[in-house]
mmCIF file with all atom_site columns, C-alpha atoms in Angstrom:
data_model
loop_
_atom_site.group_PDB
_atom_site.id
_atom_site.type_symbol
_atom_site.label_atom_id
_atom_site.label_alt_id
_atom_site.label_comp_id
_atom_site.label_asym_id
_atom_site.label_entity_id
_atom_site.label_seq_id
_atom_site.pdbx_PDB_ins_code
_atom_site.Cartn_x
_atom_site.Cartn_y
_atom_site.Cartn_z
_atom_site.occupancy
_atom_site.B_iso_or_equiv
_atom_site.pdbx_formal_charge
_atom_site.auth_seq_id
_atom_site.auth_comp_id
_atom_site.auth_asym_id
_atom_site.auth_atom_id
_atom_site.pdbx_PDB_model_num
ATOM 1   C CA . MET A 1 1   ? 4.695   5.545   -2.642 1.00 0.00 ? 1   MET A CA 1
ATOM 2   C CA . HIS A 1 2   ? 3.594   1.802   -3.101 1.00 0.00 ? 2   HIS A CA 1
ATOM 3   C CA . GLN A 1 3   ? 4.406   1.087   0.703  1.00 0.00 ? 3   GLN A CA 1
ATOM 4   C CA . LYS A 1 4   ? 7.107   -1.957  1.294  1.00 0.00 ? 4   LYS A CA 1
ATOM 5   C CA . LYS A 1 5   ? 5.455   -5.362  3.202  1.00 0.00 ? 5   LYS A CA 1
ATOM 6   C CA . ILE A 1 6   ? 6.582   -6.910  6.440  1.00 0.00 ? 6   ILE A CA 1
ATOM 7   C CA . LEU A 1 7   ? 7.999   -10.230 6.459  1.00 0.00 ? 7   LEU A CA 1
ATOM 8   C CA . ALA A 1 8   ? 7.849   -12.536 9.404  1.00 0.00 ? 8   ALA A CA 1
ATOM 9   C CA . VAL A 1 9   ? 9.514   -15.653 9.499  1.00 0.00 ? 9   VAL A CA 1
ATOM 10  C CA . VAL A 1 10  ? 8.679   -19.001 10.870 1.00 0.00 ? 10  VAL A CA 1
ATOM 11  C CA . THR A 1 11  ? 9.863   -22.479 12.260 1.00 0.00 ? 11  THR A CA 1
ATOM 12  C CA . ASN A 1 12  ? 9.633   -25.450 10.539 1.00 0.00 ? 12  ASN A CA 1
ATOM 13  C CA . GLN A 1 13  ? 11.608  -27.437 12.867 1.00 0.00 ? 13  GLN A CA 1
ATOM 14  C CA . PRO A 1 14  ? 8.632   -29.691 14.902 1.00 0.00 ? 14  PRO A CA 1
ATOM 15  C CA . THR A 1 15  ? 10.508  -31.407 17.460 1.00 0.00 ? 15  THR A CA 1
ATOM 16  C CA . TYR A 1 16  ? 14.102  -30.816 19.500 1.00 0.00 ? 16  TYR A CA 1
ATOM 17  C CA . GLY A 1 17  ? 16.798  -32.233 17.665 1.00 0.00 ? 17  GLY A CA 1
ATOM 18  C CA . ASP A 1 18  ? 15.877  -36.014 17.101 1.00 0.00 ? 18  ASP A CA 1
ATOM 19  C CA . SER A 1 19  ? 14.312  -36.151 20.648 1.00 0.00 ? 19  SER A CA 1
ATOM 20  C CA . GLU A 1 20  ? 10.201  -36.968 20.744 1.00 0.00 ? 20  GLU A CA 1
ATOM 21  C CA . HIS A 1 21  ? 9.573   -33.782 22.732 1.00 0.00 ? 21  HIS A CA 1
ATOM 22  C CA . ARG A 1 22  ? 7.891   -31.597 20.500 1.00 0.00 ? 22  ARG A CA 1
ATOM 23  C CA . THR A 1 23  ? 8.226   -28.215 19.725 1.00 0.00 ? 23  THR A CA 1
ATOM 24  C CA . GLY A 1 24  ? 7.784   -25.138 17.193 1.00 0.00 ? 24  GLY A CA 1
ATOM 25  C CA . LEU A 1 25  ? 6.171   -22.254 16.628 1.00 0.00 ? 25  LEU A CA 1
ATOM 26  C CA . TRP A 1 26  ? 5.320   -20.553 19.579 1.00 0.00 ? 26  TRP A CA 1
ATOM 27  C CA . LEU A 1 27  ? 1.945   -19.578 18.013 1.00 0.00 ? 27  LEU A CA 1
ATOM 28  C CA . GLY A 1 28  ? 1.609   -16.031 20.147 1.00 0.00 ? 28  GLY A CA 1
ATOM 29  C CA . GLU A 1 29  ? 5.030   -14.887 18.505 1.00 0.00 ? 29  GLU A CA 1
ATOM 30  C CA . LEU A 1 30  ? 3.526   -14.768 15.715 1.00 0.00 ? 30  LEU A CA 1
ATOM 31  C CA . VAL A 1 31  ? -0.442  -13.900 15.585 1.00 0.00 ? 31  VAL A CA 1
ATOM 32  C CA . HIS A 1 32  ? 0.433   -11.063 18.197 1.00 0.00 ? 32  HIS A CA 1
ATOM 33  C CA . PHE A 1 33  ? 2.307   -9.026  15.941 1.00 0.00 ? 33  PHE A CA 1
ATOM 34  C CA . TYR A 1 34  ? 0.372   -10.267 13.278 1.00 0.00 ? 34  TYR A CA 1
ATOM 35  C CA . ASP A 1 35  ? -2.261  -8.476  14.398 1.00 0.00 ? 35  ASP A CA 1
ATOM 36  C CA . LYS A 1 36  ? -0.911  -5.630  15.457 1.00 0.00 ? 36  LYS A CA 1
ATOM 37  C CA . ALA A 1 37  ? 0.850   -5.143  12.221 1.00 0.00 ? 37  ALA A CA 1
ATOM 38  C CA . VAL A 1 38  ? -1.968  -5.163  9.887  1.00 0.00 ? 38  VAL A CA 1
ATOM 39  C CA . GLU A 1 39  ? -4.393  -3.502  12.176 1.00 0.00 ? 39  GLU A CA 1
ATOM 40  C CA . ALA A 1 40  ? -2.055  -0.851  11.727 1.00 0.00 ? 40  ALA A CA 1
ATOM 41  C CA . GLY A 1 41  ? -2.900  -0.992  8.235  1.00 0.00 ? 41  GLY A CA 1
ATOM 42  C CA . HIS A 1 42  ? 0.998   -3.016  6.699  1.00 0.00 ? 42  HIS A CA 1
ATOM 43  C CA . THR A 1 43  ? 0.765   -6.601  4.851  1.00 0.00 ? 43  THR A CA 1
ATOM 44  C CA . VAL A 1 44  ? 2.373   -9.528  6.562  1.00 0.00 ? 44  VAL A CA 1
ATOM 45  C CA . ASP A 1 45  ? 3.533   -12.407 4.749  1.00 0.00 ? 45  ASP A CA 1
ATOM 46  C CA . VAL A 1 46  ? 4.917   -15.211 6.608  1.00 0.00 ? 46  VAL A CA 1
ATOM 47  C CA . VAL A 1 47  ? 7.289   -17.591 5.208  1.00 0.00 ? 47  VAL A CA 1
ATOM 48  C CA . SER A 1 48  ? 9.346   -20.739 6.571  1.00 0.00 ? 48  SER A CA 1
ATOM 49  C CA . PRO A 1 49  ? 13.013  -21.933 6.299  1.00 0.00 ? 49  PRO A CA 1
ATOM 50  C CA . ALA A 1 50  ? 12.143  -24.492 3.777  1.00 0.00 ? 50  ALA A CA 1
ATOM 51  C CA . GLY A 1 51  ? 8.556   -23.942 3.294  1.00 0.00 ? 51  GLY A CA 1
ATOM 52  C CA . GLY A 1 52  ? 5.389   -25.863 3.715  1.00 0.00 ? 52  GLY A CA 1
ATOM 53  C CA . GLU A 1 53  ? 4.007   -27.047 6.940  1.00 0.00 ? 53  GLU A CA 1
ATOM 54  C CA . VAL A 1 54  ? 5.005   -25.048 10.340 1.00 0.00 ? 54  VAL A CA 1
ATOM 55  C CA . PRO A 1 55  ? 4.787   -27.218 13.800 1.00 0.00 ? 55  PRO A CA 1
ATOM 56  C CA . LEU A 1 56  ? 3.100   -24.920 16.324 1.00 0.00 ? 56  LEU A CA 1
ATOM 57  C CA . ASP A 1 57  ? 4.845   -25.719 20.358 1.00 0.00 ? 57  ASP A CA 1
ATOM 58  C CA . PRO A 1 58  ? 1.709   -28.025 22.319 1.00 0.00 ? 58  PRO A CA 1
ATOM 59  C CA . ARG A 1 59  ? 2.705   -25.586 25.281 1.00 0.00 ? 59  ARG A CA 1
ATOM 60  C CA . SER A 1 60  ? 2.057   -22.172 23.656 1.00 0.00 ? 60  SER A CA 1
ATOM 61  C CA . LEU A 1 61  ? -2.234  -23.613 22.855 1.00 0.00 ? 61  LEU A CA 1
ATOM 62  C CA . GLY A 1 62  ? -2.317  -23.865 26.711 1.00 0.00 ? 62  GLY A CA 1
ATOM 63  C CA . ARG A 1 63  ? -4.481  -22.053 28.482 1.00 0.00 ? 63  ARG A CA 1
ATOM 64  C CA . LEU A 1 64  ? -1.759  -19.924 30.225 1.00 0.00 ? 64  LEU A CA 1
ATOM 65  C CA . PHE A 1 65  ? -1.019  -18.881 27.166 1.00 0.00 ? 65  PHE A CA 1
ATOM 66  C CA . ALA A 1 66  ? -3.838  -18.835 24.296 1.00 0.00 ? 66  ALA A CA 1
ATOM 67  C CA . ASP A 1 67  ? -5.412  -15.401 25.010 1.00 0.00 ? 67  ASP A CA 1
ATOM 68  C CA . LYS A 1 68  ? -8.478  -13.837 23.169 1.00 0.00 ? 68  LYS A CA 1
ATOM 69  C CA . THR A 1 69  ? -5.866  -13.839 20.199 1.00 0.00 ? 69  THR A CA 1
ATOM 70  C CA . VAL A 1 70  ? -4.395  -16.711 20.115 1.00 0.00 ? 70  VAL A CA 1
ATOM 71  C CA . ARG A 1 71  ? -7.540  -18.339 20.182 1.00 0.00 ? 71  ARG A CA 1
ATOM 72  C CA . GLY A 1 72  ? -9.552  -16.029 17.417 1.00 0.00 ? 72  GLY A CA 1
ATOM 73  C CA . TYR A 1 73  ? -7.172  -17.351 14.750 1.00 0.00 ? 73  TYR A CA 1
ATOM 74  C CA . LEU A 1 74  ? -6.738  -21.376 15.755 1.00 0.00 ? 74  LEU A CA 1
ATOM 75  C CA . ASP A 1 75  ? -10.299 -20.759 14.990 1.00 0.00 ? 75  ASP A CA 1
ATOM 76  C CA . ASP A 1 76  ? -9.366  -18.908 11.389 1.00 0.00 ? 76  ASP A CA 1
ATOM 77  C CA . PRO A 1 77  ? -9.676  -21.507 9.060  1.00 0.00 ? 77  PRO A CA 1
ATOM 78  C CA . ALA A 1 78  ? -7.845  -19.725 6.396  1.00 0.00 ? 78  ALA A CA 1
ATOM 79  C CA . PHE A 1 79  ? -5.096  -18.419 8.599  1.00 0.00 ? 79  PHE A CA 1
ATOM 80  C CA . MET A 1 80  ? -4.012  -22.036 10.417 1.00 0.00 ? 80  MET A CA 1
ATOM 81  C CA . ASN A 1 81  ? -4.656  -23.231 6.637  1.00 0.00 ? 81  ASN A CA 1
ATOM 82  C CA . ALA A 1 82  ? -2.028  -21.017 5.219  1.00 0.00 ? 82  ALA A CA 1
ATOM 83  C CA . LEU A 1 83  ? 0.686   -22.066 8.320  1.00 0.00 ? 83  LEU A CA 1
ATOM 84  C CA . LYS A 1 84  ? 0.031   -25.070 6.391  1.00 0.00 ? 84  LYS A CA 1
ATOM 85  C CA . THR A 1 85  ? 0.825   -24.353 2.941  1.00 0.00 ? 85  THR A CA 1
ATOM 86  C CA . THR A 1 86  ? 3.422   -21.334 3.774  1.00 0.00 ? 86  THR A CA 1
ATOM 87  C CA . PRO A 1 87  ? 6.530   -20.501 1.187  1.00 0.00 ? 87  PRO A CA 1
ATOM 88  C CA . SER A 1 88  ? 10.098  -20.720 1.310  1.00 0.00 ? 88  SER A CA 1
ATOM 89  C CA . ILE A 1 89  ? 11.953  -18.000 2.476  1.00 0.00 ? 89  ILE A CA 1
ATOM 90  C CA . ALA A 1 90  ? 14.481  -18.962 -0.683 1.00 0.00 ? 90  ALA A CA 1
ATOM 91  C CA . ASP A 1 91  ? 11.722  -17.648 -2.737 1.00 0.00 ? 91  ASP A CA 1
ATOM 92  C CA . VAL A 1 92  ? 11.020  -13.743 -1.275 1.00 0.00 ? 92  VAL A CA 1
ATOM 93  C CA . ASN A 1 93  ? 12.854  -11.168 -3.205 1.00 0.00 ? 93  ASN A CA 1
ATOM 94  C CA . PRO A 1 94  ? 14.085  -8.905  -0.011 1.00 0.00 ? 94  PRO A CA 1
ATOM 95  C CA . ASP A 1 95  ? 13.025  -5.641  -1.663 1.00 0.00 ? 95  ASP A CA 1
ATOM 96  C CA . ASP A 1 96  ? 9.855   -6.013  -1.373 1.00 0.00 ? 96  ASP A CA 1
ATOM 97  C CA . TYR A 1 97  ? 9.858   -5.581  2.514  1.00 0.00 ? 97  TYR A CA 1
ATOM 98  C CA . SER A 1 98  ? 10.632  -2.710  4.905  1.00 0.00 ? 98  SER A CA 1
ATOM 99  C CA . THR A 1 99  ? 11.224  -4.808  7.949  1.00 0.00 ? 99  THR A CA 1
ATOM 100 C CA . ILE A 1 100 ? 12.033  -8.676  9.053  1.00 0.00 ? 100 ILE A CA 1
ATOM 101 C CA . PHE A 1 101 ? 10.188  -9.893  11.728 1.00 0.00 ? 101 PHE A CA 1
ATOM 102 C CA . PHE A 1 102 ? 11.897  -13.533 12.600 1.00 0.00 ? 102 PHE A CA 1
ATOM 103 C CA . THR A 1 103 ? 9.704   -15.565 15.630 1.00 0.00 ? 103 THR A CA 1
ATOM 104 C CA . GLY A 1 104 ? 10.601  -17.841 18.362 1.00 0.00 ? 104 GLY A CA 1
ATOM 105 C CA . GLY A 1 105 ? 9.632   -21.249 19.688 1.00 0.00 ? 105 GLY A CA 1
ATOM 106 C CA . HIS A 1 106 ? 12.184  -23.438 20.121 1.00 0.00 ? 106 HIS A CA 1
ATOM 107 C CA . GLY A 1 107 ? 12.283  -25.189 16.860 1.00 0.00 ? 107 GLY A CA 1
ATOM 108 C CA . THR A 1 108 ? 14.538  -22.042 15.604 1.00 0.00 ? 108 THR A CA 1
ATOM 109 C CA . MET A 1 109 ? 17.038  -23.209 17.478 1.00 0.00 ? 109 MET A CA 1
ATOM 110 C CA . TRP A 1 110 ? 17.298  -25.755 15.039 1.00 0.00 ? 110 TRP A CA 1
ATOM 111 C CA . ASP A 1 111 ? 16.568  -24.299 11.716 1.00 0.00 ? 111 ASP A CA 1
ATOM 112 C CA . PHE A 1 112 ? 17.277  -20.437 12.130 1.00 0.00 ? 112 PHE A CA 1
ATOM 113 C CA . PRO A 1 113 ? 20.971  -19.766 12.518 1.00 0.00 ? 113 PRO A CA 1
ATOM 114 C CA . ASP A 1 114 ? 22.846  -21.577 10.166 1.00 0.00 ? 114 ASP A CA 1
ATOM 115 C CA . ASN A 1 115 ? 20.117  -20.915 6.697  1.00 0.00 ? 115 ASN A CA 1
ATOM 116 C CA . ALA A 1 116 ? 21.703  -19.240 3.793  1.00 0.00 ? 116 ALA A CA 1
ATOM 117 C CA . ASP A 1 117 ? 18.689  -17.750 1.897  1.00 0.00 ? 117 ASP A CA 1
ATOM 118 C CA . LEU A 1 118 ? 17.965  -16.858 5.960  1.00 0.00 ? 118 LEU A CA 1
ATOM 119 C CA . GLN A 1 119 ? 20.813  -15.065 6.219  1.00 0.00 ? 119 GLN A CA 1
ATOM 120 C CA . ARG A 1 120 ? 20.525  -13.164 2.023  1.00 0.00 ? 120 ARG A CA 1
ATOM 121 C CA . THR A 1 121 ? 16.940  -12.455 2.770  1.00 0.00 ? 121 THR A CA 1
ATOM 122 C CA . ALA A 1 122 ? 17.934  -10.223 6.583  1.00 0.00 ? 122 ALA A CA 1
ATOM 123 C CA . GLN A 1 123 ? 20.941  -8.692  5.220  1.00 0.00 ? 123 GLN A CA 1
ATOM 124 C CA . ALA A 1 124 ? 19.632  -7.355  2.548  1.00 0.00 ? 124 ALA A CA 1
ATOM 125 C CA . ILE A 1 125 ? 16.768  -5.653  4.295  1.00 0.00 ? 125 ILE A CA 1
ATOM 126 C CA . TYR A 1 126 ? 18.865  -4.021  6.573  1.00 0.00 ? 126 TYR A CA 1
ATOM 127 C CA . ALA A 1 127 ? 21.523  -2.829  4.234  1.00 0.00 ? 127 ALA A CA 1
ATOM 128 C CA . GLY A 1 128 ? 18.624  -1.231  2.354  1.00 0.00 ? 128 GLY A CA 1
ATOM 129 C CA . GLY A 1 129 ? 17.705  0.705   5.520  1.00 0.00 ? 129 GLY A CA 1
ATOM 130 C CA . GLY A 1 130 ? 15.045  -2.335  6.915  1.00 0.00 ? 130 GLY A CA 1
ATOM 131 C CA . ILE A 1 131 ? 14.561  -3.405  10.045 1.00 0.00 ? 131 ILE A CA 1
ATOM 132 C CA . VAL A 1 132 ? 15.811  -6.554  11.261 1.00 0.00 ? 132 VAL A CA 1
ATOM 133 C CA . SER A 1 133 ? 13.657  -7.626  14.237 1.00 0.00 ? 133 SER A CA 1
ATOM 134 C CA . SER A 1 134 ? 13.336  -10.764 16.657 1.00 0.00 ? 134 SER A CA 1
ATOM 135 C CA . VAL A 1 135 ? 11.206  -11.527 19.895 1.00 0.00 ? 135 VAL A CA 1
ATOM 136 C CA . CYS A 1 136 ? 12.396  -14.728 21.712 1.00 0.00 ? 136 CYS A CA 1
ATOM 137 C CA . HIS A 1 137 ? 14.076  -17.583 20.496 1.00 0.00 ? 137 HIS A CA 1
ATOM 138 C CA . GLY A 1 138 ? 13.778  -15.716 16.720 1.00 0.00 ? 138 GLY A CA 1
ATOM 139 C CA . ALA A 1 139 ? 17.243  -13.796 17.670 1.00 0.00 ? 139 ALA A CA 1
ATOM 140 C CA . CYS A 1 140 ? 18.051  -17.437 16.799 1.00 0.00 ? 140 CYS A CA 1
ATOM 141 C CA . ALA A 1 141 ? 18.659  -15.582 12.983 1.00 0.00 ? 141 ALA A CA 1
ATOM 142 C CA . LEU A 1 142 ? 20.586  -13.471 14.071 1.00 0.00 ? 142 LEU A CA 1
ATOM 143 C CA . ILE A 1 143 ? 23.545  -15.155 15.525 1.00 0.00 ? 143 ILE A CA 1
ATOM 144 C CA . ASN A 1 144 ? 25.089  -15.810 11.861 1.00 0.00 ? 144 ASN A CA 1
ATOM 145 C CA . LEU A 1 145 ? 24.045  -12.208 10.734 1.00 0.00 ? 145 LEU A CA 1
ATOM 146 C CA . ARG A 1 146 ? 26.841  -9.931  9.224  1.00 0.00 ? 146 ARG A CA 1
ATOM 147 C CA . ASP A 1 147 ? 26.986  -5.792  8.481  1.00 0.00 ? 147 ASP A CA 1
ATOM 148 C CA . ALA A 1 148 ? 28.123  -4.601  5.082  1.00 0.00 ? 148 ALA A CA 1
ATOM 149 C CA . ASP A 1 149 ? 31.922  -5.109  6.539  1.00 0.00 ? 149 ASP A CA 1
ATOM 150 C CA . GLY A 1 150 ? 31.371  -8.794  7.074  1.00 0.00 ? 150 GLY A CA 1
ATOM 151 C CA . ASN A 1 151 ? 31.161  -8.115  10.572 1.00 0.00 ? 151 ASN A CA 1
ATOM 152 C CA . PRO A 1 152 ? 28.582  -9.556  12.891 1.00 0.00 ? 152 PRO A CA 1
ATOM 153 C CA . LEU A 1 153 ? 25.095  -7.695  12.244 1.00 0.00 ? 153 LEU A CA 1
ATOM 154 C CA . VAL A 1 154 ? 24.795  -7.751  16.631 1.00 0.00 ? 154 VAL A CA 1
ATOM 155 C CA . GLN A 1 155 ? 28.603  -6.150  17.166 1.00 0.00 ? 155 GLN A CA 1
ATOM 156 C CA . ASN A 1 156 ? 28.312  -3.467  19.377 1.00 0.00 ? 156 ASN A CA 1
ATOM 157 C CA . HIS A 1 157 ? 24.757  -4.141  19.305 1.00 0.00 ? 157 HIS A CA 1
ATOM 158 C CA . THR A 1 158 ? 21.893  -4.166  22.162 1.00 0.00 ? 158 THR A CA 1
ATOM 159 C CA . VAL A 1 159 ? 20.191  -7.033  22.154 1.00 0.00 ? 159 VAL A CA 1
ATOM 160 C CA . THR A 1 160 ? 18.131  -9.102  24.228 1.00 0.00 ? 160 THR A CA 1
ATOM 161 C CA . GLY A 1 161 ? 16.365  -12.573 23.447 1.00 0.00 ? 161 GLY A CA 1
ATOM 162 C CA . PHE A 1 162 ? 15.349  -15.664 25.569 1.00 0.00 ? 162 PHE A CA 1
ATOM 163 C CA . ALA A 1 163 ? 17.376  -15.418 28.083 1.00 0.00 ? 163 ALA A CA 1
ATOM 164 C CA . THR A 1 164 ? 19.965  -18.596 29.631 1.00 0.00 ? 164 THR A CA 1
ATOM 165 C CA . ILE A 1 165 ? 18.088  -18.326 33.554 1.00 0.00 ? 165 ILE A CA 1
ATOM 166 C CA . GLU A 1 166 ? 14.035  -18.663 30.937 1.00 0.00 ? 166 GLU A CA 1
ATOM 167 C CA . GLU A 1 167 ? 15.718  -21.767 29.930 1.00 0.00 ? 167 GLU A CA 1
ATOM 168 C CA . ARG A 1 168 ? 15.923  -22.958 33.274 1.00 0.00 ? 168 ARG A CA 1
ATOM 169 C CA . LEU A 1 169 ? 12.069  -22.174 34.465 1.00 0.00 ? 169 LEU A CA 1
ATOM 170 C CA . ALA A 1 170 ? 10.701  -23.348 31.226 1.00 0.00 ? 170 ALA A CA 1
ATOM 171 C CA . GLY A 1 171 ? 12.555  -27.106 32.119 1.00 0.00 ? 171 GLY A CA 1
ATOM 172 C CA . VAL A 1 172 ? 14.146  -27.032 28.912 1.00 0.00 ? 172 VAL A CA 1
ATOM 173 C CA . LYS A 1 173 ? 18.312  -26.204 29.295 1.00 0.00 ? 173 LYS A CA 1
ATOM 174 C CA . SER A 1 174 ? 19.326  -30.049 28.621 1.00 0.00 ? 174 SER A CA 1
ATOM 175 C CA . ARG A 1 175 ? 17.413  -30.014 25.744 1.00 0.00 ? 175 ARG A CA 1
ATOM 176 C CA . VAL A 1 176 ? 18.440  -27.228 23.692 1.00 0.00 ? 176 VAL A CA 1
ATOM 177 C CA . PRO A 1 177 ? 21.621  -27.046 21.267 1.00 0.00 ? 177 PRO A CA 1
ATOM 178 C CA . PHE A 1 178 ? 23.671  -23.493 22.520 1.00 0.00 ? 178 PHE A CA 1
ATOM 179 C CA . LEU A 1 179 ? 21.876  -21.275 25.060 1.00 0.00 ? 179 LEU A CA 1
ATOM 180 C CA . LEU A 1 180 ? 21.390  -17.797 23.032 1.00 0.00 ? 180 LEU A CA 1
ATOM 181 C CA . GLU A 1 181 ? 21.936  -15.229 25.438 1.00 0.00 ? 181 GLU A CA 1
ATOM 182 C CA . ASP A 1 182 ? 25.841  -16.804 25.401 1.00 0.00 ? 182 ASP A CA 1
ATOM 183 C CA . GLU A 1 183 ? 25.896  -17.560 20.986 1.00 0.00 ? 183 GLU A CA 1
ATOM 184 C CA . LEU A 1 184 ? 24.725  -12.977 21.002 1.00 0.00 ? 184 LEU A CA 1
ATOM 185 C CA . ARG A 1 185 ? 27.465  -12.213 23.890 1.00 0.00 ? 185 ARG A CA 1
ATOM 186 C CA . ALA A 1 186 ? 30.017  -14.119 21.650 1.00 0.00 ? 186 ALA A CA 1
ATOM 187 C CA . LYS A 1 187 ? 29.476  -12.375 18.454 1.00 0.00 ? 187 LYS A CA 1
ATOM 188 C CA . GLY A 1 188 ? 29.834  -9.185  20.488 1.00 0.00 ? 188 GLY A CA 1
ATOM 189 C CA . ALA A 1 189 ? 26.178  -7.757  21.388 1.00 0.00 ? 189 ALA A CA 1
ATOM 190 C CA . ASN A 1 190 ? 25.321  -5.990  24.354 1.00 0.00 ? 190 ASN A CA 1
ATOM 191 C CA . TYR A 1 191 ? 22.876  -8.613  25.714 1.00 0.00 ? 191 TYR A CA 1
ATOM 192 C CA . VAL A 1 192 ? 20.714  -7.331  28.110 1.00 0.00 ? 192 VAL A CA 1
ATOM 193 C CA . ARG A 1 193 ? 17.249  -9.030  29.746 1.00 0.00 ? 193 ARG A CA 1
ATOM 194 C CA . SER A 1 194 ? 14.588  -8.352  32.083 1.00 0.00 ? 194 SER A CA 1
ATOM 195 C CA . THR A 1 195 ? 15.723  -8.518  35.962 1.00 0.00 ? 195 THR A CA 1
ATOM 196 C CA . ILE A 1 196 ? 12.787  -10.864 36.185 1.00 0.00 ? 196 ILE A CA 1
ATOM 197 C CA . PRO A 1 197 ? 12.104  -13.557 34.376 1.00 0.00 ? 197 PRO A CA 1
ATOM 198 C CA . MET A 1 198 ? 9.268   -13.995 31.825 1.00 0.00 ? 198 MET A CA 1
ATOM 199 C CA . THR A 1 199 ? 8.373   -10.283 31.862 1.00 0.00 ? 199 THR A CA 1
ATOM 200 C CA . PRO A 1 200 ? 7.852   -8.462  28.695 1.00 0.00 ? 200 PRO A CA 1
ATOM 201 C CA . HIS A 1 201 ? 11.338  -6.570  28.131 1.00 0.00 ? 201 HIS A CA 1
ATOM 202 C CA . ALA A 1 202 ? 12.023  -4.904  24.507 1.00 0.00 ? 202 ALA A CA 1
ATOM 203 C CA . VAL A 1 203 ? 15.163  -3.007  23.309 1.00 0.00 ? 203 VAL A CA 1
ATOM 204 C CA . ARG A 1 204 ? 15.819  -0.930  19.925 1.00 0.00 ? 204 ARG A CA 1
ATOM 205 C CA . ASP A 1 205 ? 19.008  -0.322  18.997 1.00 0.00 ? 205 ASP A CA 1
ATOM 206 C CA . GLY A 1 206 ? 18.099  1.825   15.065 1.00 0.00 ? 206 GLY A CA 1
ATOM 207 C CA . ARG A 1 207 ? 16.946  -0.433  13.274 1.00 0.00 ? 207 ARG A CA 1
ATOM 208 C CA . LEU A 1 208 ? 17.662  -3.561  15.227 1.00 0.00 ? 208 LEU A CA 1
ATOM 209 C CA . ILE A 1 209 ? 14.696  -4.489  17.551 1.00 0.00 ? 209 ILE A CA 1
ATOM 210 C CA . THR A 1 210 ? 14.767  -7.052  19.006 1.00 0.00 ? 210 THR A CA 1
ATOM 211 C CA . GLY A 1 211 ? 12.314  -8.756  22.624 1.00 0.00 ? 211 GLY A CA 1
ATOM 212 C CA . GLN A 1 212 ? 13.403  -11.034 25.160 1.00 0.00 ? 212 GLN A CA 1
ATOM 213 C CA . ASN A 1 213 ? 10.543  -13.937 25.516 1.00 0.00 ? 213 ASN A CA 1
ATOM 214 C CA . PRO A 1 214 ? 6.863   -14.955 24.436 1.00 0.00 ? 214 PRO A CA 1
ATOM 215 C CA . VAL A 1 215 ? 5.477   -12.082 26.806 1.00 0.00 ? 215 VAL A CA 1
ATOM 216 C CA . SER A 1 216 ? 7.315   -9.365  25.001 1.00 0.00 ? 216 SER A CA 1
ATOM 217 C CA . THR A 1 217 ? 5.480   -9.675  21.354 1.00 0.00 ? 217 THR A CA 1
ATOM 218 C CA . LYS A 1 218 ? 3.667   -6.941  22.254 1.00 0.00 ? 218 LYS A CA 1
ATOM 219 C CA . VAL A 1 219 ? 5.867   -4.556  23.341 1.00 0.00 ? 219 VAL A CA 1
ATOM 220 C CA . VAL A 1 220 ? 8.419   -4.685  20.327 1.00 0.00 ? 220 VAL A CA 1
ATOM 221 C CA . SER A 1 221 ? 5.327   -4.959  18.412 1.00 0.00 ? 221 SER A CA 1
ATOM 222 C CA . ASP A 1 222 ? 4.764   -1.593  19.129 1.00 0.00 ? 222 ASP A CA 1
ATOM 223 C CA . SER A 1 223 ? 8.380   -0.472  19.159 1.00 0.00 ? 223 SER A CA 1
ATOM 224 C CA . ILE A 1 224 ? 8.928   -1.915  15.245 1.00 0.00 ? 224 ILE A CA 1
ATOM 225 C CA . LEU A 1 225 ? 5.185   -0.060  14.596 1.00 0.00 ? 225 LEU A CA 1
ATOM 226 C CA . ALA A 1 226 ? 6.856   3.004   15.936 1.00 0.00 ? 226 ALA A CA 1
ATOM 227 C CA . ALA A 1 227 ? 10.234  2.429   14.103 1.00 0.00 ? 227 ALA A CA 1
ATOM 228 C CA . LEU A 1 228 ? 8.064   1.884   10.660 1.00 0.00 ? 228 LEU A CA 1
ATOM 229 C CA . ALA A 1 229 ? 6.059   4.927   11.234 1.00 0.00 ? 229 ALA A CA 1
ATOM 230 C CA . GLU A 1 230 ? 9.487   7.345   11.414 1.00 0.00 ? 230 GLU A CA 1
ATOM 231 C CA . THR A 1 231 ? 9.901   6.579   8.096  1.00 0.00 ? 231 THR A CA 1
ATOM 232 C CA . GLU A 1 232 ? 6.540   7.689   6.662  1.00 0.00 ? 232 GLU A CA 1
#
């Protein structure tokens, strides 16, 4: 049987709302997952809500976060050119995918929560027995997802995502349009976070797999790949 692919979703939003403060995709949250998934033999398609260019959060390219893996992808012309011409999620056939993975970066707070094509695709993958997953602010995509009965998908599920205390530590709490932790709880989720902020933390609740912050990408990736291996 043909192995279904993995869909990675990235943001198109380059700034904090209408301000001049730049944001975008947190590059490590894509490439650390992409690298592990491809190494495990999976095909990963990268799409965005609107299609086209993917802005990169400048902070994610700094010395603190741009490790060897990130630098390797930054130096890969084919990969970086592909981020300038991403397909739109509107053109995706959910039946082709076993997993949808929502990457983060603060840009997702603007273009993930209310995108109808994103919701359609994720809900179809989940309804078909697939995995819905996210890391950091990628969980903004989960807020308005619904299950087959019309209830919030995260309701009564244990999930994580970028914590309010981490927004404070990042110095951007005043710039964000909402607090992800609060929104997940408001939809009935059992939101959990690590005791120490900015440390790796991932949660698996059935076919819903989430990671808390940028440094959680590797552990949430391992959890996703383990879940996929169970179905092979």
